[in-house]
Coordinates of C-alpha atoms and ligand atoms in Angstrom, one line a residue:
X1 CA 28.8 -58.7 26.0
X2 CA 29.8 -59.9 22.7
X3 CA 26.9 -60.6 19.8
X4 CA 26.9 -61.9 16.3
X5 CA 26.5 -58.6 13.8
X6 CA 26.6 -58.6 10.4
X7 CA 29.2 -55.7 9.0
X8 CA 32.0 -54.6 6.6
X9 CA 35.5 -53.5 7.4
X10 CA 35.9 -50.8 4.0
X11 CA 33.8 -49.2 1.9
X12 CA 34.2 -52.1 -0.5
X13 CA 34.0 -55.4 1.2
X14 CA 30.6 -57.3 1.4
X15 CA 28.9 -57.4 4.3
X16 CA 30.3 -60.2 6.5
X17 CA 29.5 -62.0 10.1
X18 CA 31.3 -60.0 12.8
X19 CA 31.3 -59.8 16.1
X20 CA 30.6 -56.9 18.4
X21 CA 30.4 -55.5 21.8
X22 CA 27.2 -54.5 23.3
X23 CA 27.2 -52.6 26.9
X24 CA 25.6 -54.2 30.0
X25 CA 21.8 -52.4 30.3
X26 CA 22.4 -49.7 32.4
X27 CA 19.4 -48.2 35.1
X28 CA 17.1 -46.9 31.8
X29 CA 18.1 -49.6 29.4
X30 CA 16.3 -52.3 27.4
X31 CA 18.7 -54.6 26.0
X32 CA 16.1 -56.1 22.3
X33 CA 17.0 -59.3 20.6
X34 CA 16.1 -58.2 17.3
X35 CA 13.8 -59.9 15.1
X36 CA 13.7 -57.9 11.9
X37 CA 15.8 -55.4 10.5
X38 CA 14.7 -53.3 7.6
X39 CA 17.1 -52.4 5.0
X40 CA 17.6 -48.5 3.8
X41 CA 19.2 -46.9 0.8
X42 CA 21.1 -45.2 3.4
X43 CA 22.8 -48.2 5.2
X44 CA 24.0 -48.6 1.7
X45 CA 25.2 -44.9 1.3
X46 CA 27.2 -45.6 4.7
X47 CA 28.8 -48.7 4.6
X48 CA 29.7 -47.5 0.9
X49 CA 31.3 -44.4 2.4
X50 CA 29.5 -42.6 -0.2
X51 CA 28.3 -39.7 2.4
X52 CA 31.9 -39.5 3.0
X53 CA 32.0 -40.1 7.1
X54 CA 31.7 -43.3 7.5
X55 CA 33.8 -44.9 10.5
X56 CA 34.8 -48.7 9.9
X57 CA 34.3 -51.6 10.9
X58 CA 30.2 -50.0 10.1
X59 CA 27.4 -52.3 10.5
X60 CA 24.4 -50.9 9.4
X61 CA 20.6 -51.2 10.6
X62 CA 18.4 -48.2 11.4
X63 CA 14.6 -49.7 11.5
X64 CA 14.4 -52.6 14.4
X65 CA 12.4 -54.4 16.0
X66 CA 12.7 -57.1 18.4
X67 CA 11.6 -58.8 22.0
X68 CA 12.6 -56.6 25.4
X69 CA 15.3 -59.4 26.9
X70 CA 16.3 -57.3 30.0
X71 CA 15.5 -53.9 31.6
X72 CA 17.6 -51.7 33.7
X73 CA 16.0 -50.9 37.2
X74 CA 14.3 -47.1 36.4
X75 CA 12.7 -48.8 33.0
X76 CA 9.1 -47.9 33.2
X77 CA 8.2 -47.9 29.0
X78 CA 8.8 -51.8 28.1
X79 CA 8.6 -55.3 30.3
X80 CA 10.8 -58.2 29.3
X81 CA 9.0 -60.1 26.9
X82 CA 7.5 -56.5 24.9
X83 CA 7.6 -56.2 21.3
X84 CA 9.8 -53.0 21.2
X85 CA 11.3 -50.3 18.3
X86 CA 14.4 -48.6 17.4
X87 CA 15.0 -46.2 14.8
X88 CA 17.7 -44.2 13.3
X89 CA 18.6 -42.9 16.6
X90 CA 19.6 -44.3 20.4
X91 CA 20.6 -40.8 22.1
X92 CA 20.6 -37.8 21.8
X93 CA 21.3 -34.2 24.2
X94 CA 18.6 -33.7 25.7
X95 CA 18.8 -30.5 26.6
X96 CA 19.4 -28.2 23.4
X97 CA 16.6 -26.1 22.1
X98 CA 15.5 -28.8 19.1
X99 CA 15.7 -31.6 21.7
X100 CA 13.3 -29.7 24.4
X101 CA 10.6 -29.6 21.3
X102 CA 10.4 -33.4 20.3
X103 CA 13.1 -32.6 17.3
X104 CA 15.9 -35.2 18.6
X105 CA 16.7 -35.2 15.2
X106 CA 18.1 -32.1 14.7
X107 CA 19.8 -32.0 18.0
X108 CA 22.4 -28.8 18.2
X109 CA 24.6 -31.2 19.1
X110 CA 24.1 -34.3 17.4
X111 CA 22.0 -36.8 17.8
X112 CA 23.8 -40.0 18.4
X113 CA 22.7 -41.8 15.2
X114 CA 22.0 -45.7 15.2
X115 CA 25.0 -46.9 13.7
X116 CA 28.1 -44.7 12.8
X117 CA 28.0 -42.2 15.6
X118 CA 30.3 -41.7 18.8
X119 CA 29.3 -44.6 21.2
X120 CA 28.9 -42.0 24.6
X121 CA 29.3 -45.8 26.8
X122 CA 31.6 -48.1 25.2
X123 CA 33.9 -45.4 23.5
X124 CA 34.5 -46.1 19.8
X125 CA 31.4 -45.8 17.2
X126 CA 27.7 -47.0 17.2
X127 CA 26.3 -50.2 15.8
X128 CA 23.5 -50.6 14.1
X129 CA 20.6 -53.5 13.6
X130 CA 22.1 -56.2 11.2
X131 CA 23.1 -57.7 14.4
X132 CA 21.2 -60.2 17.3
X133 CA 20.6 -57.7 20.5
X134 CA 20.8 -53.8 20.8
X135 CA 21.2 -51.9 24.2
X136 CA 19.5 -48.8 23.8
X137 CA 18.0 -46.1 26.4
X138 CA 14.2 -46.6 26.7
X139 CA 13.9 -43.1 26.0
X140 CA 15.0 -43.8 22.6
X141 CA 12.7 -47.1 22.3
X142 CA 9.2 -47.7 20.7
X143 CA 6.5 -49.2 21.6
X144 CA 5.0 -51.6 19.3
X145 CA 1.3 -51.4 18.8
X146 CA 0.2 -55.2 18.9
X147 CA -2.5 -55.0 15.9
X148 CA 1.0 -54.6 13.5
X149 CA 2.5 -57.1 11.7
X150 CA 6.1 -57.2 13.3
X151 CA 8.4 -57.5 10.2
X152 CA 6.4 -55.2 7.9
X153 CA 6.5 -52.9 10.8
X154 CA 10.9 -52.7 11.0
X155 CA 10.2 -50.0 7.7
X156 CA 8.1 -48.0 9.6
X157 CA 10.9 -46.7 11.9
X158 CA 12.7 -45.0 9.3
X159 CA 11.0 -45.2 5.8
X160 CA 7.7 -44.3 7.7
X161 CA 9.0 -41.5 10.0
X162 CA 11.0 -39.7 7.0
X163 CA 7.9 -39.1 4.8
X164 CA 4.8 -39.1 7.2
X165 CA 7.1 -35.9 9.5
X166 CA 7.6 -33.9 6.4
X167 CA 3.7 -34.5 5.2
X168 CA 2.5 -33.6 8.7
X169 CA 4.8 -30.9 8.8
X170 CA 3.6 -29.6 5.5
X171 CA -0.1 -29.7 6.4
X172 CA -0.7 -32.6 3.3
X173 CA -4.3 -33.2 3.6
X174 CA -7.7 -32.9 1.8
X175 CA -7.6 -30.3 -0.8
X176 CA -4.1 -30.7 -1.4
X177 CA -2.1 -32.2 -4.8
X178 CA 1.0 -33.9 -3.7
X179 CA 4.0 -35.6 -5.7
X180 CA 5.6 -38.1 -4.3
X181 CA 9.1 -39.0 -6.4
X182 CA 10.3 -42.4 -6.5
X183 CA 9.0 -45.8 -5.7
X184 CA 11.2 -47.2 -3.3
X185 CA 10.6 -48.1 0.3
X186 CA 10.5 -44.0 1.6
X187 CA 8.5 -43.7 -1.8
X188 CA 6.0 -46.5 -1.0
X189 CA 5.0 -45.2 2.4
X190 CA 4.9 -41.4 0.9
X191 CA 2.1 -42.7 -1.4
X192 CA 0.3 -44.7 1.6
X193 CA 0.6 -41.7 4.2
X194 CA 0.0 -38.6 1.8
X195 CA -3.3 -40.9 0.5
X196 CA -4.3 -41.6 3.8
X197 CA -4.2 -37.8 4.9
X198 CA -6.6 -37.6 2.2
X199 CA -4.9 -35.5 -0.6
X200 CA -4.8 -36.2 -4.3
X201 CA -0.9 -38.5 -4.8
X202 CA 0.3 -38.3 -8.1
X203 CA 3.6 -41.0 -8.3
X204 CA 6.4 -40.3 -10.6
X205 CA 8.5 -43.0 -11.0
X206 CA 11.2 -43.5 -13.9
X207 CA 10.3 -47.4 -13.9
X208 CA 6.9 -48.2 -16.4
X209 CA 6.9 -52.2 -14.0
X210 CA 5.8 -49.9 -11.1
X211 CA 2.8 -48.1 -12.6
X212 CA 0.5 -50.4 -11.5
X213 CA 2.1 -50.9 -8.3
X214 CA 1.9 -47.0 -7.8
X215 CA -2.6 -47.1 -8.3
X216 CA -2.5 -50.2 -5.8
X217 CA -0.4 -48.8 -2.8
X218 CA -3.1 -45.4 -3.3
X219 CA -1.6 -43.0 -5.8
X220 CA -4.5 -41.7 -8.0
X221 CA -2.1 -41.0 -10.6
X222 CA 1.1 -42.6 -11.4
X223 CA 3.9 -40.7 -14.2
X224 CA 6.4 -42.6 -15.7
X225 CA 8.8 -39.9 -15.5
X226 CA 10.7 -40.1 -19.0
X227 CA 7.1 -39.0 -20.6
X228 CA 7.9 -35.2 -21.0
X229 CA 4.5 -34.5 -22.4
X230 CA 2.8 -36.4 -18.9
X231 CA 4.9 -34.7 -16.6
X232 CA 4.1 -31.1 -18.6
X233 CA 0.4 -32.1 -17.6
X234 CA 1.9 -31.2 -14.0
X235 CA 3.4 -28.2 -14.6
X236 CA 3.0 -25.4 -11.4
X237 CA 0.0 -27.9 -9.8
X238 CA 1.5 -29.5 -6.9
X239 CA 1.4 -28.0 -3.7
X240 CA 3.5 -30.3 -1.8
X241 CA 6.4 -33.0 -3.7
X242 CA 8.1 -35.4 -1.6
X243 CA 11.4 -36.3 -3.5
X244 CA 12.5 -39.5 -2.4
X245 CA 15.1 -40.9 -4.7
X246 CA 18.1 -42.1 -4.2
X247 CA 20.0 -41.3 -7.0
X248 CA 21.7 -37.9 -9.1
X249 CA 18.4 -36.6 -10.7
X250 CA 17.7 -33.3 -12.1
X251 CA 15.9 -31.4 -9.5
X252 CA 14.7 -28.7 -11.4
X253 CA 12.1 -31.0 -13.8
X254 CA 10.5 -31.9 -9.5
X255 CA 10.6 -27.9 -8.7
X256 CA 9.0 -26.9 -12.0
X257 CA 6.1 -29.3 -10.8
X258 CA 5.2 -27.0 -8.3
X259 CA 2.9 -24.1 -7.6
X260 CA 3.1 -20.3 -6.8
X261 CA 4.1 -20.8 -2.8
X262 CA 4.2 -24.8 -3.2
X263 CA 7.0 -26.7 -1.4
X264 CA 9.9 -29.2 -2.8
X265 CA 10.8 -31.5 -0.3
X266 CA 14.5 -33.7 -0.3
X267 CA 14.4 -36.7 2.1
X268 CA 16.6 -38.5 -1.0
X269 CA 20.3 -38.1 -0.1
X270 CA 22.0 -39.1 -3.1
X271 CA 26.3 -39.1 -3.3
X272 CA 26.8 -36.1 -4.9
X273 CA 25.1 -32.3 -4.6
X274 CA 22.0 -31.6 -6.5
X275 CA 22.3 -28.5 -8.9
X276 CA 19.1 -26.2 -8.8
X277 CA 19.0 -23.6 -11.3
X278 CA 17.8 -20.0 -9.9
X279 CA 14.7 -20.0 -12.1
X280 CA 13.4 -23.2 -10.6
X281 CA 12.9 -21.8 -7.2
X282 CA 12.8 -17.9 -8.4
X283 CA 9.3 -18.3 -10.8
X284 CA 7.1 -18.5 -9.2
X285 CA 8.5 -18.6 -5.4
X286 CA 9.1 -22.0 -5.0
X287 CA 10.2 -23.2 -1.4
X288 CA 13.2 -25.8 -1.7
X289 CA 13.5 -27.5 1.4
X290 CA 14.3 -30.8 3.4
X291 CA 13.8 -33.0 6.2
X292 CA 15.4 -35.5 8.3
X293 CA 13.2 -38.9 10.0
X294 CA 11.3 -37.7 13.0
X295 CA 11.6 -37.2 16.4
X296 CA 10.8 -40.3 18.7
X297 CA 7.5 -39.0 20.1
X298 CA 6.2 -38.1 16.0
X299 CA 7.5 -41.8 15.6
X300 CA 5.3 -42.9 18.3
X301 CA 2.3 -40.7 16.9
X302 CA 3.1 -42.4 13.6
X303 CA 3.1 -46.1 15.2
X304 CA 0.0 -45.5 16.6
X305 CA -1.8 -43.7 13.1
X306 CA -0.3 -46.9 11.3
X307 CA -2.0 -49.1 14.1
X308 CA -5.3 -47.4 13.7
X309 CA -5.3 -47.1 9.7
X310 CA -4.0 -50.7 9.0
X311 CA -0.6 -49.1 7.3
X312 CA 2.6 -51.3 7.1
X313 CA 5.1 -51.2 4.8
X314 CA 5.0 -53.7 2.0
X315 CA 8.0 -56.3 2.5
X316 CA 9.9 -58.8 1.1
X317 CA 12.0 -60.8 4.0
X318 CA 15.5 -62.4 2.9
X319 CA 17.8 -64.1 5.3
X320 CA 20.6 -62.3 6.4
X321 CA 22.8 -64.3 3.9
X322 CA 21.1 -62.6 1.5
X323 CA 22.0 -58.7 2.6
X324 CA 24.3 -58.1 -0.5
X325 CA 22.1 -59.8 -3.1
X326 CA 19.3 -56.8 -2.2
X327 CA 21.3 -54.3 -1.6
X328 CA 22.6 -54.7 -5.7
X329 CA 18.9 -55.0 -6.2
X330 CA 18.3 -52.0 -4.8
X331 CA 20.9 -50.2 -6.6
X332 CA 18.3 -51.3 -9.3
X333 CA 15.5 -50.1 -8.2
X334 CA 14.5 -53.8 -8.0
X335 CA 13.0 -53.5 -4.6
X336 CA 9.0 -54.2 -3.8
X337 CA 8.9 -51.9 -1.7
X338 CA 11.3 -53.0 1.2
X339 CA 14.1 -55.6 2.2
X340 CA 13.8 -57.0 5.5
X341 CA 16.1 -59.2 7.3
X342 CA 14.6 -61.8 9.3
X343 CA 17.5 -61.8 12.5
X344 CA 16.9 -65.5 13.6
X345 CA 18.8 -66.5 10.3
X346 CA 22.1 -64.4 12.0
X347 CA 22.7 -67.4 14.4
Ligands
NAP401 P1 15.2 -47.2 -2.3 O1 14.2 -48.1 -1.7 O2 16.4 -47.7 -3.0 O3 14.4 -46.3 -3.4 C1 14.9 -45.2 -4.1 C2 14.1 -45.0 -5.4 O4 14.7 -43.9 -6.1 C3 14.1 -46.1 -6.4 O5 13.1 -47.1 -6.1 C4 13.7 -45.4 -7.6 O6 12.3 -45.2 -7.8 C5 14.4 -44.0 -7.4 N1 15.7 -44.0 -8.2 C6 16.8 -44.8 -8.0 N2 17.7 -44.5 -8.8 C7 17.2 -43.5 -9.6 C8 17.8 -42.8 -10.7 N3 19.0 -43.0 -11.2 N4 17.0 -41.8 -11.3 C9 15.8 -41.6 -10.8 N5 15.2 -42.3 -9.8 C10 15.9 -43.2 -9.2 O7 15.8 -46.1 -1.3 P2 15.1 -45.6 0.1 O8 15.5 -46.5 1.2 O9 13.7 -45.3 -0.1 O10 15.9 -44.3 0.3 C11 15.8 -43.2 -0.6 C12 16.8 -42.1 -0.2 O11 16.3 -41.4 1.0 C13 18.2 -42.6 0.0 O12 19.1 -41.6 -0.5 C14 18.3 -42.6 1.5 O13 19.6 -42.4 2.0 C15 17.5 -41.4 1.9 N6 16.9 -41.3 3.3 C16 16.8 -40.1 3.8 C17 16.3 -40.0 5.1 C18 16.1 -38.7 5.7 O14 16.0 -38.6 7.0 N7 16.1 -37.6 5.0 C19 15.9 -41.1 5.8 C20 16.0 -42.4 5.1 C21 16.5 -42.5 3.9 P3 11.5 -45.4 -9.2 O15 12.0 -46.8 -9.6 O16 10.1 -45.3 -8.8 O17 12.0 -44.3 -10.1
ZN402 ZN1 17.0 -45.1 6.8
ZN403 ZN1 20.0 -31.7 21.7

């Protein structure tokens, strides 16, 4: 079938209506029309071709939600008429060593991403969630809890997974000091998961209008990272920083914040490589590392932690008119704390 999408045909275009095709739902389908559609630095980075890969026309869209329209006959997770979730993700092997453990993510042979990735059904290339309905697998889906608010849940399914696997992973908890870099909409729900594990957040942000923003969302401390002698304050204390910006940055001034066996963490995947000097990781033994999202059942855990803890992601809904206008904003850092596009203003 053919639905209304919202895409560009370059790297340099605005976005623009399109249409696309979307399969039939097959046996263990669910075919969402999509409600809300967060928007993510990275949908940027791709459409932009700024990762380099990118595979036109590219309509972007990673964190969905929507209503269950149709089911294939072996569905068993959602009924027609469900709230149901997609992430950055709709396939995956299955059968590789990373898939068998819950890591879809890091499939040893791909995982097939939301948007941009071979289409293993109609041929061609994925589309993402700036668009009216999605056929995806139901092994690939979410449930919804029902105590969340719907549109300030759409973050959760990428900005949430990406910083609460990494803090899980990393054993953030009481007792612990953790940095969390950059107050965007990964940044935001760093602060609100790292605070609700119950360590000490300190927030380092290069923009002074966010301080106060930074104490609200649950950092106990808040840098304005230009402030050389606050950030020397930090110097080898953190045991855990989340770097979460978008951007070129110095990496080194983040690694130097850390302590003896302490861990640097990219989820931020800015253009170009980030230089880190020997010294930074070297003195004293400083872990550099990374992560990608989450696999779908830690994205399920996580649904169901936000459920219980009353964590959504803090949102400000624009039409879909409006998708350019925030991405620009966003280039900015002039977002508080996430874009979401309400879908019914697609039609
Ligand atoms: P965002 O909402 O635009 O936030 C990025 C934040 O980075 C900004 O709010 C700003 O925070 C900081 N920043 C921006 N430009 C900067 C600069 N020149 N110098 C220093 N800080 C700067 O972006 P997002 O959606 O949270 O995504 C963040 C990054 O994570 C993107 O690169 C995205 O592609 C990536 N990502 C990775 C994964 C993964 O699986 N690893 C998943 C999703 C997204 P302050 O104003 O507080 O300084
Ligand atoms: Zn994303
Ligand atoms: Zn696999």
């Amino acid at each position: 079938m053919t639905v209304r999408a919202f895409g560009t045909p370059t790297a340099k275009n605005p976005l623009a209506p399109m249409d696309i095709a979307r399969r039939e739902p097959g046996e263990t389908d669910i075919e969402i029309e999509i409600l809300f559609c967060g928007v993510c630095h990275s949908d940027i980075h791709q459409a932009r071709n700024e990762w380099k890969n990118t595979v036109y026309p590219c309509v972007p869209g990673h964190e969905i939600v929507g209503r269950v329209t149709k089911i294939g006959s072996k569905v068993t997770k959602h009924k027609v008429g469900d709230h149901a979730a997609v992430g950055c993700m709709v396939d995956s092997c299955r059968t590789c060593p990373n898939c068998q453990v819950g890591l879809e993510q890091y499939c040893h042979n791909w995982a097939t991403f939301t948007y941009n990735s071979p289409d293993k059904h109609l041929g061609g290339h994925t589309f993402g969630g700036y668009s009216s309905h999605v056929v995806v697998d139901e092994a690939f889906t979410l449930r919804v809890p029902k105590e969340l608010d719907l549109a300030a849940t759409a973050p959760l399914l990428c900005a949430g997974i990406t910083t609460y696997s990494p803090l899980r992973h990393w054993k953030v908890g009481p007792g612990k000091k953790v940095g969390i870099v950059g107050l965007g909409g990964l940044g935001h729900m760093g602060v609100k998961f790292a605070r609700a594990f119950g360590a000490h957040v300190v927030l380092f942000t290069t923009s002074e209008s966010k301080v106060a923003d930074g104490l609200r969302l649950g950092a106990h401390e808040v840098v304005v990272s230009q402030d050389k002698a606050a950030m020397a304050k930090h110097a080898a204390s953190l045991d855990f920083v989340l770097d979460c910006v978008s951007a070129q940055h110095d990496i080194n001034e983040y690694i130097g914040l850390v302590k003896l066996d302490g861990t640097l963490c990219l989820v931020g995947v800015p253009e170009n490589p980030l230089p880190v000097h020997p010294f930074s990781v070297i003195l004293p033994r400083h872990s550099f590392a990374g992560s990608g999202i989450g696999g779908i059942a830690e994205t399920q855990e996580m649904l169901e932690f936000c459920a219980q803890h009353g964590i959504v992601s803090d949102i400000e809904m624009i039409s879909m008119q409006k998708v350019n206008e925030a991405w620009e904003r966003m280039l900015k850092q002039d977002v508080r704390y996430r874009f979401v596009i309400d879908m019914k203003t697609l039609a």
